[in-house]
Amino acid sequence: MTGIGGGVELGAQAARSRALAVLRVRSRALAVALLPAAVAVILLAGGSTGHLVGGGWDAARWAVSVLALLVLAATAAVALVVARARPAVTPTVAVAEESAPDLYRMVRDLADRLDVPAPSAIALTPDCDSWLEDRTHPAHGPPPARDHDDLSDPVGPARRRSAAAPVLVIGSPFLWWMRVGELRAVLAPVVAGTGPAAHPDIAAARRFIRGLDAAVAATSTDGRGPLARAARGGIGGVSRLLLRGCRVHAAEMERGVAAAAAERAQAVDYGLRIVAQEQVGLAYAGWDRLLTRVALPAWRMGRWPSRLDVGVVAALTELSRRDRLAEGFASRLGERPACDLLEEPGLMDEAVSLLAARLFHGGPAETGPDWAPVGWEEYPEEVVDRAWRTDAARLHRVLDTLGVRRAAEDAAPGTDGPTLSRVLDHLTTTPAEAPVPARDPAADAVPGATPGTGATSGTAHHATPGTGTATPDDQATSDPQAATASDPQAATAPDAQAATTPDPQPFTTPDDQPADAPAAPGSADHSDDGNGTEDDDDDLAGTTPRGAALAAGLSAQLAREEARTQALASGTAPPPPGTTTGPAATGTALWDDRALPLLPLQPPRTGREILTAHITAMVCCAAMDTAGATPGLDWLDGPTLLVDGARRADLALHVRSLVETGDPAPLRAWLSDLGVRPEKPVRLV
């Protein structure tokens, strides 16, 4: 590497030395495997020359020869599995050069300024991150055609595959939110990593580690018989042993690569990169809110928003308007956005949006009657209204199973339909009833302790579908990057020089996330016990007995619906390998899509959250049908209720009062102020 500073040279030298250490582990393993064969050769040669003769030497020759053959066979099996195992590839949308010539030109110009090889290709990922990914394994297809000036190849065509540059993976939210100069500054340290990746020793060490990792994954599945399971277990054990021996050296090698790339990138747009890193954190905050608050309700309804990246811009613009700390960010919108580097940004956004739905929710790879795209202008009617009416219908079905009367005995004719009054009357607590008390911590600490009075009425919260409390349709993590262990990128792209991501929610204002905003079904907040887990045992503590029973019924109904959906999904044939989505292939043949979603967004909802969401949906349906309210979309908080065009953010507080205390007075007063008639039947799905 020429023309680099001392820091770059030191980092590159450290990476090379660690790469050689990894290769030495491979050489030592090979030497150990060949040792019995070498001893057998010596014994056979001694017998043929008459030096090692006798019954004992003959027995030793036979034993060592058999051992050598067994070890060589096992070594060949391990080497074959490591060589043929297909390393996992991060699901991405490929960007062909003809669909983004300006983007390729910018990346190549950046590589020329950094004096490193240009990436072999560019791909987009539905995440707020950027990295380099090696896809030179034969299972990933032939390397793309290269211009003569893309990558100098002094070692000749025989080693061209090993010297091929990695693929540059760019987070799609960066393209739509960042300006061209900001994107260039953020990509500088990532592109700089192609220099160390082209070194033969580092490339060989990375291939060896990826092969071992792929072999461990390939042998982790159960075999069809005892012999196959034993063979898989042995090969997997050897691969894990070699991985443990390389772990420290591989980590230090990647640190050296990252240090060299960061040092080299300081010469390009250093000042602008500091400003651009602020946009990385802002983009992540908006992307996370958009997925969890806006996209997830649509995915649950069988609709996938086809312009997620456009929604990121709208969400971040709204965040800039609400938060004074973000003032000035919106003024950047007058500059040229990075998505202008694409020839057809709309088609690319659609492909990335469908891939995001697959990764974060587990949707199908192709559209259909039950999995259709939805535009933002159609979102209120197609998603919000339909979701509320679906939840309201489920609420009344559960009330029917509980034997709740549809109308009072003295009710007027025509009022026996699905009314809000039926829900309010059922959940109203009489003086003889008491809320389910919270569990006494002292009773948990003392074995055999007797819970306080009223504990028997809370047994409903122990039921799971079939007996149950949590719906499996909400699994997730609020941070898509927190699940790196399940991300194929973590194992296949150790050379990723990712953009640093600050706190995912750096901005907080009263208007940003109202505490009493009307939550759409599935958007309720989740309490945390400090260890990242929810206390599911107390999810209905403090509610009324009727509310606890209704929540258990709703949870069971949701679980049954989810089970039916999964059964239908498992009966469909998977898409053929190489199927393309949108303008480019999404790489479905290169990653295991049987374990979708790979990055679920939210943990299961508790019984109280499910009950609150369904009551909120019923109230919103009544407001729309009797008071002229309309469904709406808030870019940061998702589905919302609009009254005279203004968002009503005071409903959740009154619904919680009904759920927790059984007192409908605050909610009835709120309904009276809006002119909602709870005794009127509402339209359901």
XYZ file of C-alpha atoms in Angstrom:
685
model
C 0.000 0.000 0.000
C 1.641 3.198 -1.148
C 0.922 6.816 -0.532
C -0.537 6.311 2.927
C 0.255 7.870 6.265
C 1.849 6.292 9.277
C -1.484 5.538 10.933
C -2.766 3.750 7.831
C 0.444 1.766 7.506
C 0.394 0.717 11.147
C -3.226 -0.404 10.942
C -2.602 -2.309 7.700
C 0.473 -4.015 9.120
C -1.410 -5.062 12.234
C -4.226 -6.471 10.086
C -1.766 -8.404 7.924
C 0.049 -9.882 10.896
C -3.239 -11.045 12.387
C -4.296 -12.458 9.017
C -1.094 -14.488 8.945
C -1.882 -15.723 12.461
C -5.276 -16.934 11.224
C -3.633 -18.706 8.315
C -1.147 -20.308 10.708
C -4.069 -21.832 12.599
C -5.198 -23.377 9.322
C -1.687 -24.643 8.578
C -1.322 -26.172 12.041
C -4.652 -27.941 11.720
C -3.538 -29.367 8.383
C -0.221 -30.443 9.873
C -1.963 -32.270 12.715
C -4.217 -34.019 10.206
C -1.206 -35.140 8.122
C 0.855 -36.316 11.076
C -0.571 -39.891 11.233
C -0.021 -40.227 7.485
C 3.594 -39.108 7.855
C 4.183 -41.645 10.627
C 2.576 -44.355 8.507
C 4.860 -43.491 5.590
C 7.921 -43.767 7.855
C 6.820 -47.151 9.195
C 6.071 -48.482 5.718
C 9.408 -47.229 4.404
C 11.238 -48.821 7.343
C 9.586 -52.166 6.701
C 10.382 -52.131 2.991
C 14.048 -51.391 3.657
C 14.348 -54.079 6.334
C 15.054 -51.727 9.226
C 11.735 -51.930 11.122
C 10.899 -55.632 11.085
C 9.137 -57.879 13.515
C 5.620 -58.621 14.686
C 5.361 -55.473 16.770
C 6.391 -53.211 13.887
C 3.955 -54.961 11.555
C 1.099 -54.375 14.000
C 2.144 -50.749 14.412
C 2.219 -50.302 10.641
C -1.302 -51.638 10.259
C -2.691 -49.614 13.165
C -1.056 -46.363 12.128
C -2.005 -46.855 8.474
C -5.653 -47.429 9.351
C -5.584 -44.410 11.661
C -3.969 -42.315 8.940
C -6.641 -43.298 6.436
C -9.422 -42.461 8.875
C -7.891 -39.097 9.751
C -7.315 -38.262 6.088
C -10.924 -39.180 5.273
C -12.201 -37.035 8.134
C -9.940 -34.178 7.074
C -11.180 -34.427 3.498
C -14.780 -34.384 4.725
C -14.183 -31.298 6.862
C -12.303 -29.543 4.047
C -15.069 -30.394 1.574
C -17.795 -29.061 3.856
C -15.825 -25.874 4.603
C -15.117 -25.320 0.902
C -18.659 -26.037 -0.288
C -20.625 -24.467 2.573
C -22.350 -21.333 1.354
C -21.653 -18.297 3.520
C -24.778 -16.370 4.444
C -25.426 -13.176 2.548
C -27.295 -10.189 3.884
C -30.643 -9.781 2.072
C -30.308 -6.736 -0.152
C -31.651 -5.188 -3.337
C -28.999 -5.148 -6.038
C -28.414 -1.841 -7.804
C -27.354 -2.340 -11.411
C -24.973 0.228 -12.842
C -27.385 1.181 -15.605
C -30.031 2.018 -12.975
C -27.696 4.265 -10.966
C -24.803 5.519 -13.109
C -24.345 8.668 -11.022
C -24.113 6.654 -7.807
C -21.495 4.333 -9.299
C -19.605 7.331 -10.633
C -19.567 8.958 -7.209
C -18.338 5.772 -5.512
C -15.588 5.249 -8.090
C -14.478 8.844 -7.772
C -14.393 8.403 -4.015
C -12.282 5.242 -4.397
C -9.875 7.082 -6.706
C -9.409 9.860 -4.152
C -8.793 7.287 -1.439
C -6.420 5.317 -3.701
C -8.269 2.036 -3.108
C -10.066 -0.412 -5.424
C -13.647 0.479 -6.255
C -16.376 -1.833 -4.897
C -17.439 -4.514 -7.357
C -21.144 -3.668 -7.024
C -23.649 -1.675 -4.973
C -26.700 -2.949 -3.112
C -29.337 -1.411 -0.848
C -30.494 -2.673 2.522
C -33.576 -1.581 4.503
C -31.476 -0.514 7.459
C -29.591 2.548 8.675
C -26.109 1.178 8.115
C -23.487 0.743 5.410
C -20.785 -1.872 5.064
C -18.684 -3.961 2.690
C -19.646 -7.569 2.026
C -17.564 -10.224 0.310
C -19.611 -12.170 -2.218
C -16.802 -13.920 -4.086
C -17.828 -17.418 -2.995
C -18.729 -19.585 -6.020
C -22.218 -20.120 -4.565
C -22.847 -16.392 -4.877
C -22.416 -16.471 -8.640
C -19.654 -15.237 -10.925
C -17.980 -11.947 -10.063
C -19.323 -8.954 -11.995
C -17.479 -7.729 -15.049
C -14.939 -5.088 -14.199
C -13.445 -2.182 -16.066
C -9.693 -2.254 -16.437
C -9.331 0.777 -14.166
C -11.631 -0.482 -11.381
C -9.105 -2.750 -9.760
C -5.486 -3.313 -10.666
C -4.696 -7.021 -10.734
C -0.924 -7.449 -10.501
C -1.156 -11.122 -9.545
C -2.826 -12.206 -12.782
C -6.180 -13.761 -13.710
C -5.536 -16.942 -11.719
C -6.178 -15.051 -8.481
C -8.759 -12.616 -9.762
C -11.581 -14.103 -7.705
C -9.594 -13.838 -4.473
C -8.703 -10.231 -5.276
C -12.211 -9.171 -6.302
C -13.473 -6.150 -4.397
C -16.409 -6.596 -2.023
C -19.938 -5.277 -2.572
C -20.846 -1.904 -1.091
C -24.131 -2.176 0.855
C -25.839 1.165 1.550
C -28.745 1.778 3.898
C -31.663 2.972 1.787
C -32.832 5.596 4.364
C -29.488 7.347 3.845
C -30.179 7.792 0.140
C -33.533 9.475 0.686
C -32.721 11.599 3.722
C -29.090 12.583 3.165
C -27.819 15.036 0.642
C -25.262 13.935 -1.965
C -22.329 15.477 -0.111
C -23.388 13.943 3.194
C -23.724 10.488 1.671
C -20.278 10.804 0.113
C -18.782 11.749 3.474
C -20.492 8.858 5.280
C -19.379 6.326 2.663
C -15.743 7.460 2.672
C -14.561 5.236 5.568
C -16.611 2.340 4.210
C -15.174 2.506 0.702
C -11.688 2.874 2.177
C -12.029 -0.670 3.498
C -11.693 -2.094 -0.021
C -7.948 -1.428 0.179
C -7.174 -3.930 2.964
C -9.771 -6.327 1.516
C -7.684 -6.614 -1.670
C -4.599 -7.850 0.199
C -4.134 -11.604 -0.492
C -3.406 -12.591 3.127
C -6.361 -10.689 4.556
C -8.665 -11.990 1.816
C -7.512 -15.588 2.439
C -7.990 -15.253 6.199
C -11.485 -13.884 5.733
C -12.437 -16.663 3.331
C -11.203 -19.251 5.832
C -13.219 -17.722 8.677
C -16.357 -17.396 6.558
C -15.982 -20.990 5.429
C -15.737 -22.222 9.012
C -18.741 -20.137 10.013
C -20.763 -21.477 7.083
C -19.700 -25.037 7.931
C -20.931 -24.624 11.506
C -24.281 -23.381 10.190
C -24.510 -26.191 7.635
C -23.850 -28.895 10.241
C -26.213 -27.452 12.842
C -29.259 -29.057 11.210
C -30.282 -32.560 12.246
C -29.273 -35.414 10.002
C -31.636 -38.034 8.663
C -30.062 -40.857 10.656
C -27.667 -41.593 13.525
C -24.669 -41.828 11.186
C -25.480 -38.540 9.476
C -25.994 -36.828 12.838
C -22.680 -38.178 14.101
C -20.885 -36.991 10.963
C -22.451 -33.556 11.174
C -21.601 -33.319 14.853
C -17.973 -34.229 14.238
C -17.501 -31.794 11.367
C -19.270 -29.062 13.310
C -17.118 -29.713 16.374
C -13.900 -29.412 14.367
C -15.143 -26.216 12.718
C -16.052 -24.687 16.083
C -12.638 -25.637 17.486
C -10.886 -23.900 14.587
C -13.153 -20.854 14.950
C -12.252 -20.561 18.619
C -8.592 -20.702 17.702
C -9.049 -17.875 15.163
C -11.395 -15.696 17.209
C -8.897 -13.343 18.808
C -6.755 -13.007 15.694
C -9.797 -12.360 13.478
C -11.123 -9.645 15.812
C -7.749 -7.901 15.925
C -7.432 -8.193 12.146
C -10.745 -6.405 11.662
C -9.744 -3.713 14.140
C -6.617 -3.103 12.125
C -8.610 -2.963 8.888
C -11.076 -0.486 10.414
C -8.275 1.674 11.794
C -6.510 1.786 8.440
C -9.737 2.622 6.584
C -10.718 5.357 9.057
C -7.257 6.912 8.900
C -7.252 6.905 5.133
C -10.765 8.411 4.925
C -9.777 11.458 6.979
C -8.348 13.005 3.842
C -11.789 13.113 2.188
C -14.612 15.407 3.378
C -13.541 15.150 7.017
C -15.426 18.254 8.173
C -18.593 17.320 6.302
C -18.452 13.804 7.713
C -18.825 15.138 11.254
C -22.029 16.914 10.244
C -23.234 13.895 8.273
C -22.930 11.662 11.338
C -25.649 13.753 12.963
C -27.882 12.885 10.038
C -27.124 9.190 10.603
C -28.618 9.366 14.087
C -31.597 11.393 12.911
C -32.257 8.989 10.041
C -32.172 6.036 12.408
C -34.625 7.682 14.806
C -37.102 8.392 12.016
C -36.660 4.968 10.433
C -37.291 3.177 13.730
C -40.437 5.207 14.442
C -41.725 4.701 10.909
C -41.296 0.927 11.048
C -42.746 0.341 14.507
C -45.551 2.941 14.461
C -46.559 3.170 10.799
C -45.382 0.163 8.791
C -46.094 -2.546 11.364
C -49.880 -1.886 11.591
C -50.057 -2.048 7.799
C -48.104 -5.296 7.627
C -50.473 -6.859 10.147
C -53.391 -5.972 7.880
C -51.804 -7.640 4.845
C -50.674 -4.352 3.299
C -47.095 -3.216 2.827
C -46.318 0.497 2.332
C -44.584 0.785 -1.023
C -42.724 4.031 -0.261
C -41.058 3.515 3.104
C -38.056 5.676 2.271
C -40.309 8.531 1.206
C -42.057 8.090 4.537
C -38.711 8.445 6.318
C -38.277 11.880 4.795
C -41.794 12.869 5.867
C -41.257 11.511 9.389
C -37.916 13.271 9.818
C -39.323 16.497 8.437
C -42.125 16.263 11.010
C -39.584 15.542 13.734
C -37.603 18.584 12.648
C -40.754 20.669 12.888
C -41.610 19.435 16.389
C -38.166 19.491 17.994
C -36.257 22.720 18.296
C -33.002 20.736 18.529
C -33.613 19.634 14.953
C -34.141 23.150 13.639
C -32.008 23.712 10.584
C -32.175 20.081 9.468
C -35.237 20.812 7.347
C -33.345 23.603 5.566
C -31.123 20.920 4.036
C -34.069 19.712 1.986
C -33.343 22.397 -0.568
C -30.084 20.653 -1.490
C -29.904 17.738 -3.907
C -30.991 14.484 -2.219
C -28.848 11.407 -2.655
C -31.776 9.467 -4.163
C -31.344 11.628 -7.271
C -28.304 9.452 -7.993
C -30.778 6.686 -8.928
C -32.464 6.621 -12.318
C -35.785 5.311 -10.946
C -35.881 5.949 -7.199
C -39.571 5.018 -6.980
C -39.028 1.465 -8.223
C -36.004 1.045 -5.979
C -37.959 2.317 -2.982
C -40.703 -0.189 -3.733
C -38.242 -3.090 -3.873
C -36.596 -2.057 -0.608
C -39.998 -1.606 1.047
C -41.033 -5.154 0.150
C -37.716 -6.503 1.428
C -38.199 -4.601 4.693
C -41.633 -6.188 5.099
C -40.075 -9.625 4.667
C -37.202 -9.035 7.088
C -39.092 -7.251 9.850
C -42.503 -8.930 9.561
C -42.075 -12.102 7.512
C -44.334 -11.240 4.611
C -44.345 -13.097 1.285
C -41.829 -12.345 -1.442
C -44.530 -11.442 -3.962
C -47.735 -9.446 -3.854
C -51.127 -11.132 -3.795
C -54.743 -10.646 -2.691
C -53.757 -10.792 0.982
C -50.431 -9.004 0.580
C -50.841 -5.882 -1.516
C -48.901 -2.600 -1.643
C -50.487 0.524 -0.245
C -49.646 4.157 -0.932
C -49.450 6.792 1.768
C -52.543 8.570 0.446
C -54.512 5.323 0.811
C -53.082 4.432 4.226
C -55.866 5.950 6.416
C -58.658 4.102 4.618
C -56.845 0.886 3.695
C -54.980 0.391 6.980
C -56.212 2.583 9.828
C -59.947 2.263 9.231
C -59.705 -1.438 8.400
C -57.508 -2.202 11.413
C -59.833 -0.446 13.833
C -62.939 -2.143 12.472
C -61.223 -5.550 12.458
C -60.245 -5.167 16.111
C -63.719 -3.928 17.011
C -65.258 -6.979 15.325
C -62.899 -9.266 17.245
C -63.867 -7.528 20.484
C -67.566 -8.201 19.905
C -66.922 -11.819 18.913
C -65.169 -12.413 22.222
C -68.028 -10.698 24.060
C -70.397 -13.104 22.315
C -68.365 -16.073 23.526
C -68.479 -14.668 27.064
C -72.277 -14.525 26.887
C -72.564 -10.726 27.090
C -75.960 -9.425 25.969
C -75.932 -7.225 22.873
C -78.526 -4.803 24.265
C -80.305 -4.063 27.503
C -83.813 -5.390 28.031
C -85.352 -1.906 27.722
C -83.255 -0.913 24.711
C -84.911 0.585 21.663
C -85.427 -1.612 18.589
C -82.491 -1.683 16.202
C -79.865 -1.145 18.904
C -78.902 -4.791 19.306
C -75.952 -4.491 16.924
C -72.285 -4.014 17.810
C -72.411 -0.883 19.956
C -69.876 0.882 22.132
C -72.415 0.911 24.967
C -72.210 -2.872 25.117
C -68.471 -2.657 25.801
C -68.786 0.166 28.331
C -71.584 -1.530 30.240
C -69.722 -4.826 30.404
C -66.483 -3.278 31.705
C -68.189 -0.997 34.230
C -67.262 -2.140 37.733
C -70.056 -2.565 40.263
C -69.452 -1.830 43.948
C -69.305 -5.569 44.673
C -66.417 -6.023 42.256
C -62.831 -5.027 42.924
C -59.918 -4.549 40.557
C -57.417 -7.372 40.287
C -54.678 -6.386 42.769
C -51.047 -6.235 41.869
C -48.995 -9.196 42.968
C -47.304 -8.833 46.362
C -43.520 -9.048 45.899
C -43.196 -10.423 49.440
C -45.424 -13.336 48.492
C -43.011 -14.224 45.710
C -40.031 -14.046 48.054
C -41.503 -16.346 50.735
C -42.231 -19.905 49.612
C -45.783 -20.939 50.387
C -46.996 -17.387 50.961
C -50.700 -16.809 50.312
C -51.632 -14.025 47.900
C -53.877 -11.255 49.068
C -57.596 -11.151 48.639
C -58.854 -10.862 45.133
C -55.972 -12.884 43.689
C -58.321 -15.584 42.570
C -60.077 -13.196 40.258
C -56.814 -12.565 38.450
C -56.338 -16.127 37.286
C -57.491 -15.116 33.833
C -54.155 -13.490 33.145
C -52.403 -16.846 33.417
C -54.393 -18.253 30.511
C -52.583 -18.760 27.247
C -54.161 -19.187 23.827
C -55.589 -22.234 24.064
C -54.620 -21.016 27.607
C -52.713 -17.789 26.675
C -51.698 -14.238 27.165
C -49.439 -13.012 24.387
C -50.048 -12.811 20.698
C -47.294 -14.102 18.490
C -47.990 -11.511 15.808
C -45.924 -8.822 17.459
C -42.478 -10.309 17.933
C -39.747 -7.773 17.583
C -37.014 -5.592 18.852
C -37.462 -1.837 18.776
C -33.941 -1.529 17.423
C -33.395 -3.346 14.138
C -29.657 -3.248 14.716
C -29.814 -4.775 18.140
C -30.200 -8.315 16.766
C -26.748 -8.594 15.240
C -26.475 -12.203 16.309
C -29.271 -13.113 13.895
C -28.010 -10.808 11.171
C -26.123 -12.691 8.462
C -23.983 -9.600 8.077
C -22.447 -10.215 11.487
C -20.921 -13.476 10.322
C -20.229 -12.775 6.685
C -18.985 -9.199 6.629
C -16.449 -8.677 9.386
C -14.854 -6.044 7.195
C -17.839 -3.769 7.600
C -16.787 -0.271 8.440
C -20.253 0.831 9.481
C -21.385 4.376 10.047
C -21.567 5.119 13.737
C -25.167 5.231 14.958
C -25.935 7.452 17.957
C -28.836 7.029 20.348
C -31.836 5.850 18.294
C -34.137 8.436 19.919
C -31.988 11.504 20.590
C -34.897 13.956 20.482
C -37.774 14.088 22.925
C -40.511 16.649 23.105
C -43.990 16.625 24.581
C -45.421 16.673 21.077
C -43.038 14.035 19.821
C -44.593 11.095 21.628
C -47.711 12.148 23.528
C -48.341 10.038 26.555
C -52.070 10.093 25.988
C -52.132 9.720 22.217
C -54.802 7.342 20.895
C -52.796 4.242 20.249
C -53.613 2.141 17.254
C -53.953 -1.574 17.818
C -50.483 -2.918 18.336
C -48.784 0.393 19.004
C -48.991 0.392 22.782
C -45.870 1.080 24.747
C -44.098 -1.741 26.531
C -42.898 -1.553 30.098
C -39.481 -2.949 30.877
C -38.188 -4.461 34.065
C -34.700 -3.094 33.556
C -33.344 -6.276 32.063
C -35.040 -5.888 28.696
C -37.907 -8.256 29.533
C -41.505 -7.514 30.397
C -43.184 -8.756 33.530
C -45.874 -10.793 31.807
C -47.131 -12.206 35.085
C -48.415 -8.781 36.134
C -49.741 -7.613 32.774
C -53.330 -7.612 34.068
C -52.620 -6.678 37.674
C -54.713 -3.665 38.612
C -57.439 -4.310 36.037
C -60.975 -5.453 36.776
C -62.014 -9.128 36.756
C -64.195 -8.556 33.696
C -61.352 -6.776 31.940
C -58.948 -9.606 32.761
C -61.341 -12.212 31.362
C -61.961 -10.155 28.229
C -58.214 -9.634 27.716
C -57.585 -13.370 28.034
C -60.253 -14.081 25.445
C -58.843 -11.510 23.030
C -55.333 -12.918 23.476
C -56.553 -16.429 22.751
C -58.491 -15.264 19.692
C -55.468 -13.393 18.323
C -53.277 -16.441 18.877
C -55.690 -18.661 16.979
C -55.847 -16.224 14.078
C -52.066 -16.015 13.978
C -51.793 -19.803 14.031
C -54.147 -20.053 11.074
C -52.175 -17.432 9.186
C -48.902 -19.239 9.804
C -50.441 -22.553 8.768
C -51.605 -21.059 5.481
C -48.221 -19.429 4.928
C -46.354 -22.674 5.554
C -48.508 -24.445 2.977
C -47.499 -22.090 0.168
C -44.579 -22.966 -2.067
C -41.487 -20.804 -1.664
C -40.460 -18.592 -4.573
C -38.012 -20.179 -6.990
C -34.327 -19.345 -6.481
C -33.259 -16.205 -8.214
C -36.720 -14.632 -8.190
C -36.462 -10.898 -8.717
C -38.487 -8.320 -6.859
C -38.984 -4.864 -8.299
C -36.121 -3.588 -10.416
C -33.465 -5.927 -9.025
C -32.926 -9.271 -7.380
C -33.287 -9.401 -3.622
C -30.984 -12.377 -3.226
C -33.641 -14.778 -1.958
C -31.519 -17.763 -2.987
C -28.594 -16.655 -0.840
C -30.249 -16.478 2.565
C -32.555 -18.696 4.550
C -36.071 -17.257 4.312
C -37.618 -20.076 6.328
C -36.970 -18.293 9.628
C -38.741 -15.027 8.803
C -38.937 -12.482 10.217
C -35.183 -12.271 10.666
C -35.447 -9.015 12.630
C -38.866 -8.883 14.338
C -39.810 -5.403 15.466
C -41.733 -5.715 18.735
C -42.131 -8.169 21.607
C -45.535 -9.798 22.123
C -48.186 -7.464 23.483
C -49.437 -8.035 27.003
C -53.074 -8.745 27.789
C -53.646 -5.213 29.055
C -52.190 -3.719 25.869
C -54.367 -5.943 23.706
C -57.491 -5.009 25.654
C -56.643 -1.286 25.547
C -55.982 -1.401 21.811
C -59.301 -3.121 21.072
C -61.320 -0.709 23.205
C -59.544 2.210 21.533
C -60.409 0.758 18.138
C -64.072 0.425 19.130
C -64.185 4.036 20.367
C -62.620 5.254 17.121
C -65.154 3.281 15.059
C -68.012 4.827 17.028
C -66.521 8.295 16.578
C -66.219 7.792 12.831
C -69.723 6.407 12.360
C -71.660 8.751 14.665
C -69.596 11.943 15.035
C -67.973 12.417 11.626
C -64.405 11.656 12.774
C -61.934 10.294 10.221
C -58.894 8.013 10.358
C -55.539 9.699 9.914
C -51.803 9.055 9.746
C -49.225 10.656 11.991
C -45.717 10.141 10.610
C -44.195 9.628 14.051
C -47.018 7.954 16.002
C -48.868 6.033 13.306
C -52.675 5.667 13.095
C -54.546 8.518 14.724
C -58.109 9.827 15.071
C -58.952 13.129 13.391
C -61.886 15.265 14.509
C -62.580 18.255 12.261
C -59.165 17.659 10.726
C -57.332 17.934 14.074
C -55.656 15.056 15.864
C -57.217 14.009 19.179
C -54.401 13.043 21.544
C -56.443 12.667 24.731
C -58.264 9.389 24.208
C -55.746 6.909 25.609
C -55.932 8.366 29.125
C -59.682 7.803 29.350
C -59.448 4.286 27.917
C -56.815 3.367 30.486
C -59.098 4.639 33.233
C -61.851 2.290 32.049
C -59.474 -0.680 31.778
C -57.750 -0.164 35.111
C -60.595 0.988 37.355
C -63.768 0.030 35.514
C -64.955 3.657 35.671
C -66.512 4.732 32.348
C -67.327 8.284 33.447
C -64.207 10.008 31.978
C -64.617 8.191 28.670
C -68.355 8.909 28.505
C -67.653 12.592 29.111
C -65.092 12.572 26.295
C -67.604 10.901 23.971
C -70.276 13.422 24.921
C -67.993 16.348 24.122
C -67.377 14.949 20.633
C -71.014 14.094 20.043
C -70.361 10.357 19.827
C -73.440 8.203 20.391
C -72.277 4.948 21.988
C -75.711 3.322 21.726
C -75.630 3.422 17.906
C -74.389 0.278 16.077
C -71.109 0.665 14.207
C -69.943 -0.849 10.942
C -67.469 -3.692 11.389
C -65.290 -5.704 9.036
